Coordinates of C-alpha atoms in Angstrom, one line a residue:
M445 CA 0.0 0.0 0.0
K446 CA 1.1 3.5 -0.7
K447 CA 1.9 5.8 2.2
D448 CA -1.0 8.1 1.2
Q449 CA -3.5 5.3 1.6
L450 CA -2.3 4.6 5.1
S451 CA -2.4 8.2 6.2
I452 CA -5.3 9.3 8.4
E453 CA -7.1 12.4 7.1
R454 CA -6.4 15.5 9.2
C455 CA -9.3 17.5 10.6
P456 CA -9.1 20.8 8.6
V457 CA -10.8 22.8 11.4
I458 CA -8.4 21.6 14.1
S459 CA -5.4 22.0 11.8
T460 CA -6.4 25.6 11.0
I461 CA -6.9 26.4 14.7
Q462 CA -3.5 25.0 15.4
K463 CA -2.1 27.3 12.7
I464 CA -3.8 30.3 14.3
L465 CA -3.1 29.6 17.9
G466 CA 0.0 27.5 17.6
G467 CA 3.2 29.0 18.8
K468 CA 4.9 29.2 22.1
W469 CA 3.3 32.5 23.2
K470 CA 0.0 33.1 21.5
I471 CA -2.3 31.7 24.1
E472 CA -0.5 33.6 26.8
I473 CA -0.7 36.8 24.8
I474 CA -4.5 36.4 24.4
Y475 CA -4.8 35.6 28.1
Y476 CA -3.0 38.7 29.3
I477 CA -4.8 41.0 26.9
A478 CA -8.2 39.5 27.7
F479 CA -8.0 38.9 31.5
E480 CA -5.1 40.9 32.9
D481 CA -5.8 44.2 31.1
V482 CA -2.3 44.2 29.5
H483 CA -2.3 46.0 26.2
R484 CA 1.1 47.5 25.6
F485 CA 4.1 45.7 24.1
G486 CA 6.4 46.3 27.1
E487 CA 3.7 45.1 29.5
L488 CA 3.2 42.0 27.5
R489 CA 6.9 41.3 27.4
R490 CA 7.2 41.7 31.2
H491 CA 4.2 39.5 31.9
I492 CA 5.4 36.7 29.7
G493 CA 8.9 36.9 30.9
H494 CA 11.6 35.1 28.9
I495 CA 10.5 36.1 25.4
A496 CA 12.7 37.8 22.8
E497 CA 11.4 41.0 21.4
S498 CA 11.5 39.6 17.9
S499 CA 9.4 36.6 19.0
L500 CA 6.8 38.8 20.6
V501 CA 6.6 41.0 17.5
K502 CA 6.2 37.9 15.3
Q503 CA 3.4 36.4 17.5
L504 CA 1.5 39.7 17.7
R505 CA 1.7 40.2 13.9
E506 CA 0.4 36.7 13.3
L507 CA -2.5 37.1 15.7
E508 CA -3.2 40.4 14.0
S509 CA -3.1 38.9 10.5
F510 CA -5.7 36.3 11.6
G511 CA -8.0 39.0 12.9
I512 CA -7.6 38.0 16.6
L513 CA -5.9 41.2 17.7
E514 CA -6.0 44.8 16.5
R515 CA -3.0 47.1 16.8
H516 CA -3.6 50.8 17.6
D517 CA -0.6 53.1 17.0
F518 CA -1.1 56.4 18.8
Q519 CA 1.5 58.1 16.5
E520 CA 3.4 59.5 19.5
V521 CA 7.0 59.9 20.4
P522 CA 8.0 57.8 22.3
P523 CA 6.0 55.2 20.5
H524 CA 2.7 54.2 22.1
V525 CA 1.1 51.1 20.6
E526 CA -1.7 49.1 22.2
Y527 CA -3.2 45.7 21.3
H528 CA -6.8 44.7 21.8
L529 CA -8.9 41.7 21.0
T530 CA -11.1 42.0 18.0
E531 CA -14.7 40.7 18.0
L532 CA -13.3 37.5 16.7
G533 CA -10.6 37.5 19.5
N534 CA -13.3 38.2 22.1
S535 CA -15.1 35.1 20.9
L536 CA -12.1 33.1 22.3
I537 CA -12.7 34.3 25.9
P538 CA -15.2 31.4 26.8
V539 CA -12.7 28.9 25.3
M540 CA -9.9 30.4 27.4
L541 CA -12.0 30.3 30.5
H542 CA -12.8 26.7 29.9
L543 CA -9.1 25.9 29.3
K544 CA -8.2 27.7 32.5
K545 CA -10.8 25.8 34.5
W546 CA -9.6 22.5 33.1
G547 CA -6.0 23.4 34.0
D548 CA -7.0 24.4 37.5
E549 CA -8.8 21.0 37.9
H550 CA -6.3 18.7 36.2
L551 CA -2.8 20.1 35.9
Y552 CA -1.8 18.5 39.3
E553 CA -2.5 15.1 37.7
L554 CA -0.1 15.6 34.8
P555 CA 3.5 14.4 35.0
R556 CA 6.0 17.2 35.4

């Protein structure tokens, strides 16, 4: 049999969600913007901790390109840029709350 015939078909919805939310920092970025009232680049970087500036920029741009975040540049010196969830991004809040609840209930069970 050919390899293609043995392959299991990927779920296109889950695959696309993985593309949108995959990445080391994206879920944390969404969490801090949604629940911790963190909207500025420097604040996000401090909350996340060990993230390179270039990585944070990349993750923010990807979330913006998928319509999860919107970037507002105040055109000031020094630069003042804020990020907010879009309507689409806000629709992730119940999912994030559910994930947080699951984690609170089950993370102690997982091997470390």
